[in-house]
PDB file of C-alpha atoms in Angstrom:
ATOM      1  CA  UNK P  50       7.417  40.630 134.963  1.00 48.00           C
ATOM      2  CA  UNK P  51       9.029  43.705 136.390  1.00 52.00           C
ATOM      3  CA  UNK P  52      11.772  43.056 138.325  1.00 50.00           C
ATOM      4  CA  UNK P  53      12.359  45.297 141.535  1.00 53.00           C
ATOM      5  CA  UNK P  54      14.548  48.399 141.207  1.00 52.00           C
ATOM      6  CA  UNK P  55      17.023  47.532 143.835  1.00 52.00           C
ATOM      7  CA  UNK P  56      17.667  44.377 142.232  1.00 50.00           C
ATOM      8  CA  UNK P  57      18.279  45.910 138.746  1.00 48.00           C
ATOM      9  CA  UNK P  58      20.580  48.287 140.475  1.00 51.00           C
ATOM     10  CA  UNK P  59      22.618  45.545 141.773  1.00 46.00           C
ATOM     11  CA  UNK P  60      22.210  43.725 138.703  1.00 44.00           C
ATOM     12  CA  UNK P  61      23.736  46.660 136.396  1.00 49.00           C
ATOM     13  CA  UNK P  62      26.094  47.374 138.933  1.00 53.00           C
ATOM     14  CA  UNK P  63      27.669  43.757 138.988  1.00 52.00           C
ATOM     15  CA  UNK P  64      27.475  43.853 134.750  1.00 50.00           C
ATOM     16  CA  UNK P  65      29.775  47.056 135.369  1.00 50.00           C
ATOM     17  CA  UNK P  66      32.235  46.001 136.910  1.00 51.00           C
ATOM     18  CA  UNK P  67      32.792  42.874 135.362  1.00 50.00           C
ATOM     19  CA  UNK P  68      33.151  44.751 132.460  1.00 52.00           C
ATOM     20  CA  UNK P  69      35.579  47.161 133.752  1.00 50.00           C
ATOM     21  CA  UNK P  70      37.786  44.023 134.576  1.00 49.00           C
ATOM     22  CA  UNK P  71      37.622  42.800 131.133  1.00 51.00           C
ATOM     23  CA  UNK P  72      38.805  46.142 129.474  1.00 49.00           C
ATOM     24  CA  UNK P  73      42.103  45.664 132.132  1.00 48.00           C
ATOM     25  CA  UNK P  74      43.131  42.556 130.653  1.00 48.00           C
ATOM     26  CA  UNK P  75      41.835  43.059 127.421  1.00 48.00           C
ATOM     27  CA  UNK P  76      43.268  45.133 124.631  1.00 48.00           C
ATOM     28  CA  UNK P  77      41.567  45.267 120.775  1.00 50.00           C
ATOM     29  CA  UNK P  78      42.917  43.906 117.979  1.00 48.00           C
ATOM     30  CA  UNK P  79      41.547  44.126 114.513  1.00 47.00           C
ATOM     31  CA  UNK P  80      40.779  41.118 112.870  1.00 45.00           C
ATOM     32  CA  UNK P  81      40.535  40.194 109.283  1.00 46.00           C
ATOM     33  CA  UNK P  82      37.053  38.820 109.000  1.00 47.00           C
ATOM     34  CA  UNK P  83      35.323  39.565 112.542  1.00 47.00           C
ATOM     35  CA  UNK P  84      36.425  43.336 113.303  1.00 48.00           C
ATOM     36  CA  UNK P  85      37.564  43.662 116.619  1.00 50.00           C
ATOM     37  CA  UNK P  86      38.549  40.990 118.444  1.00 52.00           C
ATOM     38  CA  UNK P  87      39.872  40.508 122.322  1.00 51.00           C
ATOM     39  CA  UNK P  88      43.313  40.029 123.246  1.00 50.00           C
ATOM     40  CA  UNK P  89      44.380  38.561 126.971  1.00 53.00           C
ATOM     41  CA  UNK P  90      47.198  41.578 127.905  1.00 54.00           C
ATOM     42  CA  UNK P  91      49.350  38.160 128.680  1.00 57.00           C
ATOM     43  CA  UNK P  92      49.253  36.512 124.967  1.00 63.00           C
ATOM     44  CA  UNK P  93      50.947  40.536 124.158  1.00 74.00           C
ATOM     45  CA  UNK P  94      54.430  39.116 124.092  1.00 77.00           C
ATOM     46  CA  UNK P  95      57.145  41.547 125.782  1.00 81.00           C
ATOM     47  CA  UNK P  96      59.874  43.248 124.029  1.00 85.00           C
ATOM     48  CA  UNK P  97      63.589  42.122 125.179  1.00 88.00           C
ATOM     49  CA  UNK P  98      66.073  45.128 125.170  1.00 92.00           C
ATOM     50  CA  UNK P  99      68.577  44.210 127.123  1.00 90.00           C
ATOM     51  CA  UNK P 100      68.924  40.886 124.893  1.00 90.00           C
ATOM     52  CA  UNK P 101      70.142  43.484 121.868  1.00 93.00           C
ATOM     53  CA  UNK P 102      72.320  45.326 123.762  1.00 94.00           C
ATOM     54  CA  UNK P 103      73.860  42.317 125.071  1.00 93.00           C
ATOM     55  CA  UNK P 104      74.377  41.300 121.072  1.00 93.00           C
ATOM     56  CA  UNK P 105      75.891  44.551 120.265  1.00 95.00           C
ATOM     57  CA  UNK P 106      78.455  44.186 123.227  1.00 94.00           C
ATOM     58  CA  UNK P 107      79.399  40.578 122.084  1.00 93.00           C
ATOM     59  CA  UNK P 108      79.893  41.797 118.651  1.00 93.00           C
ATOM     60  CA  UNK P 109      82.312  44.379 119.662  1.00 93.00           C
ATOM     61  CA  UNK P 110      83.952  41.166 122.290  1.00 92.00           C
ATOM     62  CA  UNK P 111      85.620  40.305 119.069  1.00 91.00           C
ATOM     63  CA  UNK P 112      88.769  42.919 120.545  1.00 91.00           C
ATOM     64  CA  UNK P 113      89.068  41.245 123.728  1.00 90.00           C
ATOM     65  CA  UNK P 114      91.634  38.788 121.384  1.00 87.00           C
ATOM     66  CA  UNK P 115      93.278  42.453 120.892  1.00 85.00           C
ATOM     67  CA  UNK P 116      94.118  43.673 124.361  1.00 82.00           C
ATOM     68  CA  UNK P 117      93.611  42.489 127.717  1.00 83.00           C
ATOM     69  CA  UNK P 118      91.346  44.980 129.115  1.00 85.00           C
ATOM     70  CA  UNK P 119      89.074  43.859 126.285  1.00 91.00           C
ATOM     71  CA  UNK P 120      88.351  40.972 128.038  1.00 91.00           C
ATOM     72  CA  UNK P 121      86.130  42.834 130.306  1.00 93.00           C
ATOM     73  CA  UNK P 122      83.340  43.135 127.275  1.00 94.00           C
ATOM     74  CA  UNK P 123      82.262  39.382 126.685  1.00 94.00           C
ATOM     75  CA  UNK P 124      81.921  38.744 130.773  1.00 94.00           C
ATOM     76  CA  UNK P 125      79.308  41.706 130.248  1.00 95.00           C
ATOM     77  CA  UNK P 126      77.438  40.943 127.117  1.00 94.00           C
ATOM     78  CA  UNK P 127      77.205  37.179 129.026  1.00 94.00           C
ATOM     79  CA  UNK P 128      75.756  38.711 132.174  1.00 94.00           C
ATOM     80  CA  UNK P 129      73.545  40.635 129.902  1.00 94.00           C
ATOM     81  CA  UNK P 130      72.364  37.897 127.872  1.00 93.00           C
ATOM     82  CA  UNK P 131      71.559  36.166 130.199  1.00 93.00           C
ATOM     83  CA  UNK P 132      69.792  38.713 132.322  1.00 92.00           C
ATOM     84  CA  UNK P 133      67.710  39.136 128.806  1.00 90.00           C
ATOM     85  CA  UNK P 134      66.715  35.265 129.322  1.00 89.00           C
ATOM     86  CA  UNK P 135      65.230  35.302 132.619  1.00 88.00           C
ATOM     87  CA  UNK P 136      61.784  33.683 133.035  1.00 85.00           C
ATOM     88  CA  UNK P 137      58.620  35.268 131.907  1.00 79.00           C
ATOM     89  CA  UNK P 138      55.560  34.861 133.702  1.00 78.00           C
ATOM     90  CA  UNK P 139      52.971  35.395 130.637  1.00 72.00           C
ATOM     91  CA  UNK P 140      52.300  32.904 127.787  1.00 74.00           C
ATOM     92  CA  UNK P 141      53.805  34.831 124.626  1.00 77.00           C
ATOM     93  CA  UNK P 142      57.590  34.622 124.493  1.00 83.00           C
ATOM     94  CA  UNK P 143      59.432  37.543 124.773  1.00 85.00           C
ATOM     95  CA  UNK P 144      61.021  39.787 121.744  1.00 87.00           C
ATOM     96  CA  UNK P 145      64.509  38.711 121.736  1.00 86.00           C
ATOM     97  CA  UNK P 146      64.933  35.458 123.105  1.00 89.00           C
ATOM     98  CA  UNK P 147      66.965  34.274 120.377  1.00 91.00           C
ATOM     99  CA  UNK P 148      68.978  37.449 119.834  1.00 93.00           C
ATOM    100  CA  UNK P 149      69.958  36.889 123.440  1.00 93.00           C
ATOM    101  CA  UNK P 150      71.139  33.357 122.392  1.00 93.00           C
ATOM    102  CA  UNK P 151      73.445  34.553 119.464  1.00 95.00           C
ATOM    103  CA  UNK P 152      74.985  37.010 121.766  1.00 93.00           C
ATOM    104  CA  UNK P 153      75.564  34.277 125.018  1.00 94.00           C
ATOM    105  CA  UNK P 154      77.276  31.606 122.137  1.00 95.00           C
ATOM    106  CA  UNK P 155      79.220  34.657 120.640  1.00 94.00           C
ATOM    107  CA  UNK P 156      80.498  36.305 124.028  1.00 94.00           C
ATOM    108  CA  UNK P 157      81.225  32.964 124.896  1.00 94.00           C
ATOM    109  CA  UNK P 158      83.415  31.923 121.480  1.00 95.00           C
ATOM    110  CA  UNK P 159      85.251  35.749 121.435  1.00 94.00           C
ATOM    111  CA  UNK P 160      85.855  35.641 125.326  1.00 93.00           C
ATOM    112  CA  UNK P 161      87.418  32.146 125.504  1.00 93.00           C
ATOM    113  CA  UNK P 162      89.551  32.946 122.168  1.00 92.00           C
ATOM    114  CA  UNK P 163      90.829  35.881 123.516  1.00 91.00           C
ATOM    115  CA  UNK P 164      91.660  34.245 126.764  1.00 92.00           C
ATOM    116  CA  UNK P 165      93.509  31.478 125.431  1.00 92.00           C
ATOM    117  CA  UNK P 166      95.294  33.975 122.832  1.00 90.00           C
ATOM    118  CA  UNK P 167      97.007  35.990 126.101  1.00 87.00           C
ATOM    119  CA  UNK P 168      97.278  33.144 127.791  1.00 89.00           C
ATOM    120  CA  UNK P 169      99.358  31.632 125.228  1.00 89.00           C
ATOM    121  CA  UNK P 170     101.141  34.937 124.604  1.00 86.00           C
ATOM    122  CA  UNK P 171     101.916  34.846 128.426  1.00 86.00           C
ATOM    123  CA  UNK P 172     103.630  31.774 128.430  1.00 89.00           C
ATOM    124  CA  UNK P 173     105.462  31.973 125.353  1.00 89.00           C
ATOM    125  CA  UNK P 174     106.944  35.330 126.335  1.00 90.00           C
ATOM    126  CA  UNK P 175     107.113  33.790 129.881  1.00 91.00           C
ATOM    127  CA  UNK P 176     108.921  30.676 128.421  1.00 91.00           C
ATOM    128  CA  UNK P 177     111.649  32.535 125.999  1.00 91.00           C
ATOM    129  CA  UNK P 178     112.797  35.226 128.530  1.00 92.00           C
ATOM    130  CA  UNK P 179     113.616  32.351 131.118  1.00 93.00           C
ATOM    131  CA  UNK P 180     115.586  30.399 128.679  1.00 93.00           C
ATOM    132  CA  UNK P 181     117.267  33.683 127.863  1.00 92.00           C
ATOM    133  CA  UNK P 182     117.476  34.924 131.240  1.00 93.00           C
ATOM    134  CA  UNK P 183     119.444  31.733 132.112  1.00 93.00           C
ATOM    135  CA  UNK P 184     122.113  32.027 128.867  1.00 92.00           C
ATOM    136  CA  UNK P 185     122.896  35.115 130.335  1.00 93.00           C
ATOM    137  CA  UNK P 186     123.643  34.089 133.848  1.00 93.00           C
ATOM    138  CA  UNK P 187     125.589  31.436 132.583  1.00 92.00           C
ATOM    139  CA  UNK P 188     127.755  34.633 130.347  1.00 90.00           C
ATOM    140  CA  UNK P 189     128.264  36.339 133.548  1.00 90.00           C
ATOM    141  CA  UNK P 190     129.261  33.099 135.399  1.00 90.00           C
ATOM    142  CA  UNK P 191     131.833  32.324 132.635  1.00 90.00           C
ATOM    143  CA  UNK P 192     133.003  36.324 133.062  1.00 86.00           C
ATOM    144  CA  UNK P 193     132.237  37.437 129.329  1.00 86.00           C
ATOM    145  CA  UNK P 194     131.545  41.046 130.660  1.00 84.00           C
ATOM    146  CA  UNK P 195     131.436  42.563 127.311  1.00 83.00           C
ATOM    147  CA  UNK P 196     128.727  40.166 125.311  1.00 85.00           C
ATOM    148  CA  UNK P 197     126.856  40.575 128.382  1.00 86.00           C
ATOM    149  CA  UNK P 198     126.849  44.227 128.485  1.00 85.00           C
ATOM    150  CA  UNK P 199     125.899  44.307 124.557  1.00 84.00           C
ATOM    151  CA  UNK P 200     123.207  41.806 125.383  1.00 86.00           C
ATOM    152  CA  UNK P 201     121.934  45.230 127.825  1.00 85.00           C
ATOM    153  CA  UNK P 202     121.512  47.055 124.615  1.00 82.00           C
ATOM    154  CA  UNK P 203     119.136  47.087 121.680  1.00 78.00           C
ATOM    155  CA  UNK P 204     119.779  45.602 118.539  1.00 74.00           C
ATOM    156  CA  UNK P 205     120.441  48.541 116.676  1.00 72.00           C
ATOM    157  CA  UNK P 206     123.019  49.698 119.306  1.00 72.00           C
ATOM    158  CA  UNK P 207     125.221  46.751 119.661  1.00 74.00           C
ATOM    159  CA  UNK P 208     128.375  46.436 117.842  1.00 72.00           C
ATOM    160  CA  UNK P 209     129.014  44.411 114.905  1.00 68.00           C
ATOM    161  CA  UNK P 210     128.810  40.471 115.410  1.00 64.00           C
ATOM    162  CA  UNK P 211     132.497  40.172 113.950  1.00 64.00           C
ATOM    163  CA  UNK P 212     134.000  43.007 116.036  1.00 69.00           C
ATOM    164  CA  UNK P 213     136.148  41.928 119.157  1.00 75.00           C
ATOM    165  CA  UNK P 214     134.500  43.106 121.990  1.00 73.00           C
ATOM    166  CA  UNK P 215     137.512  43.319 124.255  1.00 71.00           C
ATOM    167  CA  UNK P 216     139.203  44.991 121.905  1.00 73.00           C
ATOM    168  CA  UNK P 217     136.543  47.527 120.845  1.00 74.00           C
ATOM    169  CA  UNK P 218     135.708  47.945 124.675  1.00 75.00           C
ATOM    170  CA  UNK P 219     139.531  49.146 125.475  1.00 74.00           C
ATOM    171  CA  UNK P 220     139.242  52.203 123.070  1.00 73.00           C
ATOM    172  CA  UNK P 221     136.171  53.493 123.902  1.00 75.00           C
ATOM    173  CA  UNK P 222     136.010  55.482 126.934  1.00 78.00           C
ATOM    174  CA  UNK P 223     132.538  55.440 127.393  1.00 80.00           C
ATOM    175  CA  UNK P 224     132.429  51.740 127.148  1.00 77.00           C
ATOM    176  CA  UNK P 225     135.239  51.683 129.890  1.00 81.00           C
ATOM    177  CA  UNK P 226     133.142  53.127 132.386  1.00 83.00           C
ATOM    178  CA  UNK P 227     130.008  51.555 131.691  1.00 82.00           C
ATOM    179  CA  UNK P 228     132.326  48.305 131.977  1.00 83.00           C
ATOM    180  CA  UNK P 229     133.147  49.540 135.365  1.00 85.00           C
ATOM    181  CA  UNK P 230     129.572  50.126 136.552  1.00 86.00           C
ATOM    182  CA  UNK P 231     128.434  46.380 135.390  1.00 86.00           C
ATOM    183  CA  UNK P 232     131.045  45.148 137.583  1.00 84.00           C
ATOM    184  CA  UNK P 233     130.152  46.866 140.355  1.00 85.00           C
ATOM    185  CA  UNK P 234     126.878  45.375 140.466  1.00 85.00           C
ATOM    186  CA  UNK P 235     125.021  41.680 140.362  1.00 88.00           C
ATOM    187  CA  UNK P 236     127.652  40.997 137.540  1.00 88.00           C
ATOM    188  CA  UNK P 237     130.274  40.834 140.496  1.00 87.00           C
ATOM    189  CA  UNK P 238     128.222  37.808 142.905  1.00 89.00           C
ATOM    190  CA  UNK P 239     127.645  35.976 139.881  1.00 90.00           C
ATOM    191  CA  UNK P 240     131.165  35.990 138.539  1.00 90.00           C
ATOM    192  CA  UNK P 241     132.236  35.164 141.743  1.00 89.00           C
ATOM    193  CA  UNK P 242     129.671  32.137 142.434  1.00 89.00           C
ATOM    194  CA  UNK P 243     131.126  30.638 139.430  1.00 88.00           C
ATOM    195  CA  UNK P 244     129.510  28.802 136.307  1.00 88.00           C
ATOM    196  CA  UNK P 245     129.305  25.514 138.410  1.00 90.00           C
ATOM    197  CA  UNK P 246     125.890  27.006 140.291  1.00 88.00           C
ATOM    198  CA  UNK P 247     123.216  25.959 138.644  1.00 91.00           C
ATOM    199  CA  UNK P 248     120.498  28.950 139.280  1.00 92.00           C
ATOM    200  CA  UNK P 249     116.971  28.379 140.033  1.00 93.00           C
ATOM    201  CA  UNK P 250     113.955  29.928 139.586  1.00 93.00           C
ATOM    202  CA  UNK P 251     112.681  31.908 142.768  1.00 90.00           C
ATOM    203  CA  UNK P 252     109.174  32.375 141.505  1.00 90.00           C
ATOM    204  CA  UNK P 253     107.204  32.502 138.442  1.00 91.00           C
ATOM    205  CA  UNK P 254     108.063  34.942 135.576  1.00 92.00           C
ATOM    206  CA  UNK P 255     106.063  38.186 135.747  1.00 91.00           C
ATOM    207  CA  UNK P 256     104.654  39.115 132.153  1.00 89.00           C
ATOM    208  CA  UNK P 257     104.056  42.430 131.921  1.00 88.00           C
ATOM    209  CA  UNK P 258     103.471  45.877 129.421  1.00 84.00           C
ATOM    210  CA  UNK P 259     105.180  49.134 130.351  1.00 84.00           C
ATOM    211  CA  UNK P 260     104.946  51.716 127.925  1.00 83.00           C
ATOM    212  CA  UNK P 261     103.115  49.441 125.483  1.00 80.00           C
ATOM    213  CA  UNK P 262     106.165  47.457 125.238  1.00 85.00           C
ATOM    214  CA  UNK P 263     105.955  43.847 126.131  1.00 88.00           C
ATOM    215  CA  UNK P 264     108.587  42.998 129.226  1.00 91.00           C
ATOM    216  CA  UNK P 265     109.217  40.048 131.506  1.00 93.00           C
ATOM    217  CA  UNK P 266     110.464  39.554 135.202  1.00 93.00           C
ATOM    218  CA  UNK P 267     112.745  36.700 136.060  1.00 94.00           C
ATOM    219  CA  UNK P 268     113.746  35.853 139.629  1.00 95.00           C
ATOM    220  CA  UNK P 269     116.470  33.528 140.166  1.00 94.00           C
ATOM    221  CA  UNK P 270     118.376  32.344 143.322  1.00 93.00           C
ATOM    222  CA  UNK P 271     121.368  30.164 144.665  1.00 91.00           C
ATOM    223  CA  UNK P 272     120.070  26.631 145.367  1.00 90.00           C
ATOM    224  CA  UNK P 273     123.518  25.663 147.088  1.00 89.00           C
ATOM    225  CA  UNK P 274     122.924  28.795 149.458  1.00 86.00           C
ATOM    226  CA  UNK P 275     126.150  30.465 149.258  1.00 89.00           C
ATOM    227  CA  UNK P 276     123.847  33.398 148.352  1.00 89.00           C
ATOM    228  CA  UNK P 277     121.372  34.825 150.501  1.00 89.00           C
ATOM    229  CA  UNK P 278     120.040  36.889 147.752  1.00 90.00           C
ATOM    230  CA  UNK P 279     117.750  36.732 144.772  1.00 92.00           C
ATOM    231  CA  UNK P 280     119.284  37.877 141.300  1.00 93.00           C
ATOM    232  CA  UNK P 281     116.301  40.224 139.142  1.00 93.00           C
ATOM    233  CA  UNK P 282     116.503  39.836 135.429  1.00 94.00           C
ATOM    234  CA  UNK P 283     114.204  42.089 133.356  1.00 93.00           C
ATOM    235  CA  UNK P 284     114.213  41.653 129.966  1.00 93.00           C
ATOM    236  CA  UNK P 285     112.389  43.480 126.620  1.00 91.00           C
ATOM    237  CA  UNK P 286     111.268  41.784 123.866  1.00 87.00           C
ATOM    238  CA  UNK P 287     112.077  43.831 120.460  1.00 83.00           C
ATOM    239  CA  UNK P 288     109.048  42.154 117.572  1.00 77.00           C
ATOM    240  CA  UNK P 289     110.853  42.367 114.245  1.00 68.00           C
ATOM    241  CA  UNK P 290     110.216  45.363 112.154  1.00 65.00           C
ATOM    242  CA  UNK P 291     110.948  45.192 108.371  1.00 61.00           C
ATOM    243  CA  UNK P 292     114.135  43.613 108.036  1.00 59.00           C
ATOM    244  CA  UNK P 293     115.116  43.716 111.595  1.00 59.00           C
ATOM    245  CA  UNK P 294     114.263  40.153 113.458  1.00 68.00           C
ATOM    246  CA  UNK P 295     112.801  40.211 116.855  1.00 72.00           C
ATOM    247  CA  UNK P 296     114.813  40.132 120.125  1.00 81.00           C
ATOM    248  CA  UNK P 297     115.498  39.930 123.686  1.00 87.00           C
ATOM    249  CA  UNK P 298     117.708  42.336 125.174  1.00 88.00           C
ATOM    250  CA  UNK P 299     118.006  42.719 129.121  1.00 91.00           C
ATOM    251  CA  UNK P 300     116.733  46.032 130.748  1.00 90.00           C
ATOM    252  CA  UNK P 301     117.618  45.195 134.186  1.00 90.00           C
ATOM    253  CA  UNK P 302     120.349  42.712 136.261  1.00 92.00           C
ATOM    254  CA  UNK P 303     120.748  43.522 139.683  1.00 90.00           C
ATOM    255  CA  UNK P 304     120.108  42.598 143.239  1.00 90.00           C
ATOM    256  CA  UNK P 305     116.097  42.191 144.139  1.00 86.00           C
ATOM    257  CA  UNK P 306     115.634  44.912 146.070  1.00 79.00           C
ATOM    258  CA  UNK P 307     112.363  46.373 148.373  1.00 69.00           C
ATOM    259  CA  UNK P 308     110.232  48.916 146.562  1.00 59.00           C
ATOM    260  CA  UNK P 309     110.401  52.029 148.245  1.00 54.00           C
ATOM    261  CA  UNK P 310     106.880  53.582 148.709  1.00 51.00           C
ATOM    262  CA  UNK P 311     106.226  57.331 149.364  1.00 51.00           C
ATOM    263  CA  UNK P 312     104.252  57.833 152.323  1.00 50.00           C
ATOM    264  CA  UNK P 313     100.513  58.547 152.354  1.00 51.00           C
ATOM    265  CA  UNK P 314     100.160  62.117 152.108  1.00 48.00           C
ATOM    266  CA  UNK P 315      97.124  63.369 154.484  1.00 44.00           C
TER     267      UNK P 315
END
């Protein structure tokens, strides 16, 4: 039996488009034994970039043990990671899945080593210069002007541990009037204050780098309050080089003064 033309036209028309909706969501794939066969665009699993650029960037966290700034590398290979691990609405798992994994565990292990390697650093550094920081108030208390000039100086440029300082200081000139300029500074309120204070810390040390060289700042004041003021101790540590062993020498003793900022220039 014939069937009518419109309804062959609608017929063929409906075949169409369902066929045009297959070849959207279906891509060919050659098969071993049956040719071609049809493959849902869903099952095509998606490829993961950002999950090996996030590896890469945790390999190269290893530094952040290094330096400081480093640090800034694992936080971003975990963000990326993890970014590279969001959900995925199609069946297939994505391309990189597990690289993203190796990078999250190893931006995890080099950022929390290198973390607990300057924090460590930090408070060893921190430690030391307050212990030393304190000796040396307790030199200036006891009015052993001399040692506690030297102690201003490098290593290299102090004199000889068997020289007498007093005596050495009285022939030199030079060392006269740098004698003269200690005096006239915190060296003369400490001195005064006598050893009996027993100075406090105002504030936790400040751990710092200037000039790649590591430095720390010690605050210290009167507890009895017979001084208004707060005594600043910088100090430098020296690390030992060849046969030289490594040091503390002080880099600043004075009075804690206000920073005095430039104006804004419009």
């Amino acid at each position: 039996m014939n069937q009518p033309e419109s309804s062959k036209s609608l017929f063929l028309g409906g075949a169409a488009k369902a066929t045009a909706a297959n070849r959207e969501k279906d891509v060919p794939r050659m098969g071993a034994e049956s040719g071609y066969e049809a493959v849902v665009v869903d099952d095509v699993a998606p490829v993961r970039i950002s999950a090996f650029i996030g590896f890469l960037i945790s390999l190269a966290s290893f530094t952040a043990a290094v330096a400081k700034p480093m640090l800034v590398l694992p936080a971003l290979a975990i963000a990326i990671c993890l970014f590279a691990l969001r959900k995925h609405s199609g069946s297939a798992k994505p391309v990189g899945t597990t690289v993203a994994r190796i990078g999250l565990v190893l931006a995890c292990l080099f950022g929390s080593t290198g973390f607990f390697v300057h924090y460590l650093k930090y408070r060893t550094l921190g430690d030391q210069a307050t212990y030393f920081a304190q000796q040396y108030l307790e030199l200036a208390a006891n009015g052993e002007e001399a040692l506690a000039l030297e102690l201003q100086k490098s290593a290299p440029n102090r004199q000889v541990s068997t020289m007498k300082l007093d005596a050495a200081y009285e022939l030199d000139q030079s060392a006269q009037e740098q004698l003269e300029t200690f005096r006239a500074g915190a060296y003369s309120d400490v001195k005064r204050l006598g050893p009996e204070i027993q100075w406090e810390l105002d504030r936790r040390p400040r751990v710092f780098q200037k000039y790649g060289r590591e430095k720390v700042d010690t605050y210290w004041r009167d507890p009895t309050g017979q001084f208004d003021n707060v005594i600043q101790i910088e100090l430098q540590w020296n690390p030992s080089r060849s046969e030289d062993e490594s040091d503390w020498h002080v880099t600043l003793f004075q009075i804690e003064r206000e920073l005095i900022v430039a104006p804004v220039v419009l």
